[in-house]
GROMACS .gro file of C-alpha atoms in nm:
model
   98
    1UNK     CA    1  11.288  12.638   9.382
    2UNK     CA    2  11.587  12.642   9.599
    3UNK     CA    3  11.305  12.611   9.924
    4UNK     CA    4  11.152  12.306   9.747
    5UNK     CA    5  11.475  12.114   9.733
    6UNK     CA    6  11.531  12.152  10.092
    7UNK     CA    7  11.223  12.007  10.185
    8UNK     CA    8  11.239  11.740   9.904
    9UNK     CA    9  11.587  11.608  10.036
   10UNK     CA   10  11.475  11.659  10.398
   11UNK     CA   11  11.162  11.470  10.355
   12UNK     CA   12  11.331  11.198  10.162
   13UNK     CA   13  11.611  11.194  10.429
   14UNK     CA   14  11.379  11.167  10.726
   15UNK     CA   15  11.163  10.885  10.540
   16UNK     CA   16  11.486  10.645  10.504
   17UNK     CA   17  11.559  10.725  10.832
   18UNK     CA   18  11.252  10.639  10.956
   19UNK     CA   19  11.193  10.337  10.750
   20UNK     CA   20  11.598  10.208  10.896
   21UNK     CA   21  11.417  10.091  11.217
   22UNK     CA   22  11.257   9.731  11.156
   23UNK     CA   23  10.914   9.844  11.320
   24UNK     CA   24  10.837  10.085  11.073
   25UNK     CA   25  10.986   9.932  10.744
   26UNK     CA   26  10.770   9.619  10.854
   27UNK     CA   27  10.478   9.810  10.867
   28UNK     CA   28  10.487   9.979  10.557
   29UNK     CA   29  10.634   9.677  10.344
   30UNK     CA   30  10.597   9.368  10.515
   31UNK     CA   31  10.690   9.105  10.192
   32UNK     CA   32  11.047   9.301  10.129
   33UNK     CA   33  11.367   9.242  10.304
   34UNK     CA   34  11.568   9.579  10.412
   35UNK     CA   35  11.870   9.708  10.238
   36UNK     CA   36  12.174   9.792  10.436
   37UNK     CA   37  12.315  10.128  10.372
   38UNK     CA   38  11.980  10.307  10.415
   39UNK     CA   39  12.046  10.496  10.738
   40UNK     CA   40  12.307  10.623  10.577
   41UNK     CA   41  12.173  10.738  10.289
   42UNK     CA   42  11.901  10.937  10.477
   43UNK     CA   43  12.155  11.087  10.667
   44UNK     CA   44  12.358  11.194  10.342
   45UNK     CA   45  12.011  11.400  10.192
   46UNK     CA   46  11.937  11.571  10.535
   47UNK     CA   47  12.302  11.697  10.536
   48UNK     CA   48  12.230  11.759  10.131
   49UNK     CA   49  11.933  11.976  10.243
   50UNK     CA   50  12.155  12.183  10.457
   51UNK     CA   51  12.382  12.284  10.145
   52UNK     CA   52  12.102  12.359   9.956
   53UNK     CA   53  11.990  12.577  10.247
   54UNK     CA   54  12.321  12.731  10.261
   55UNK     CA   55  12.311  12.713   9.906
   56UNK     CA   56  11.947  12.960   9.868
   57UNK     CA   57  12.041  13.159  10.172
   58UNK     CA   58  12.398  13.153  10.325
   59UNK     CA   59  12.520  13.036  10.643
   60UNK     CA   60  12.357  13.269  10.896
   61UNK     CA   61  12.030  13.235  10.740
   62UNK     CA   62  12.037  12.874  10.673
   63UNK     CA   63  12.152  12.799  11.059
   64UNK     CA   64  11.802  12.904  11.128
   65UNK     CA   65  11.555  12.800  10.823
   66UNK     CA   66  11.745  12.472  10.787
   67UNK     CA   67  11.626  12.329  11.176
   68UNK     CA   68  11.284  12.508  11.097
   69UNK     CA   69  11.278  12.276  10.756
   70UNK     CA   70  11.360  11.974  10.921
   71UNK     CA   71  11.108  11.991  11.223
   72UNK     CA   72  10.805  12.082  10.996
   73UNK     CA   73  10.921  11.773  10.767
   74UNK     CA   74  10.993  11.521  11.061
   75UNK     CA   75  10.637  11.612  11.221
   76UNK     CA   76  10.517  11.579  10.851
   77UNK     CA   77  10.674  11.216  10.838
   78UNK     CA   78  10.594  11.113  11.200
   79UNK     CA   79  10.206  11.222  11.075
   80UNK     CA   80  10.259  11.008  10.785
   81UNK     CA   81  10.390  10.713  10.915
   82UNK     CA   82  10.094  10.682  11.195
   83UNK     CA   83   9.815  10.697  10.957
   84UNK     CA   84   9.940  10.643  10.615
   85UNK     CA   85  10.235  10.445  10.612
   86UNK     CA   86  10.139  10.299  10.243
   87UNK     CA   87  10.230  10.594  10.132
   88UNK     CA   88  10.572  10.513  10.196
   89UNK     CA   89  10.535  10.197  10.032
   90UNK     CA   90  10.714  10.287   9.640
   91UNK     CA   91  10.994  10.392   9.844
   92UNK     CA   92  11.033  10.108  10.055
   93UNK     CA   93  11.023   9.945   9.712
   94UNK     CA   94  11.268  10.139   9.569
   95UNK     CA   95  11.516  10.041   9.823
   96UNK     CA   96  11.457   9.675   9.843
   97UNK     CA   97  11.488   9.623   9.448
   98UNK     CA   98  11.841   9.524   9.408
   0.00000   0.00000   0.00000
């Protein structure tokens, strides 16, 4: 369970990253206008997915799952964002609601 929230915040945290640079957010949702504050907030939930590493595992272990975690998610979001970036789209969403 403990795995499963690392990869949730990671993934989460990568996506907002991602979707923080104009040439992605306008290709996933081109009618919405971006929120400031997301970079941030991705970086908050990949730092949240270390504690929850550290968390399941301790520090020694989670110094080498944690980097493991957040390359297989980044490729997993990079893969995502070339050839289904409507996926992203209820997040994007999300953010610009406000």
């Amino acid at each position: 369970m403990w795995f499963l929230l690392a990869l949730l915040t990671s993934a989460v945290g990568l996506s907002l990253l991602a979707l923080s640079q104009a040439s992605h957010w306008y290709r996933v949702n081109k009618s919405h206008t971006r929120r400031p504050g997301v970079r941030a907030v991705g970086w908050v939930l990949i730092g949240a997915s270390f504690i929850v590493c550290i968390a399941r595992d301790g520090v020694s272990l989670a110094m080498l799952i944690w980097p493991m975690v957040t390359a297989t998610v980044s490729v997993a979001v990079a893969l995502l964002l070339a050839f289904r970036p409507r996926w992203l789209r209820s997040l994007a969403r999300l953010l610009s609601v406000g």
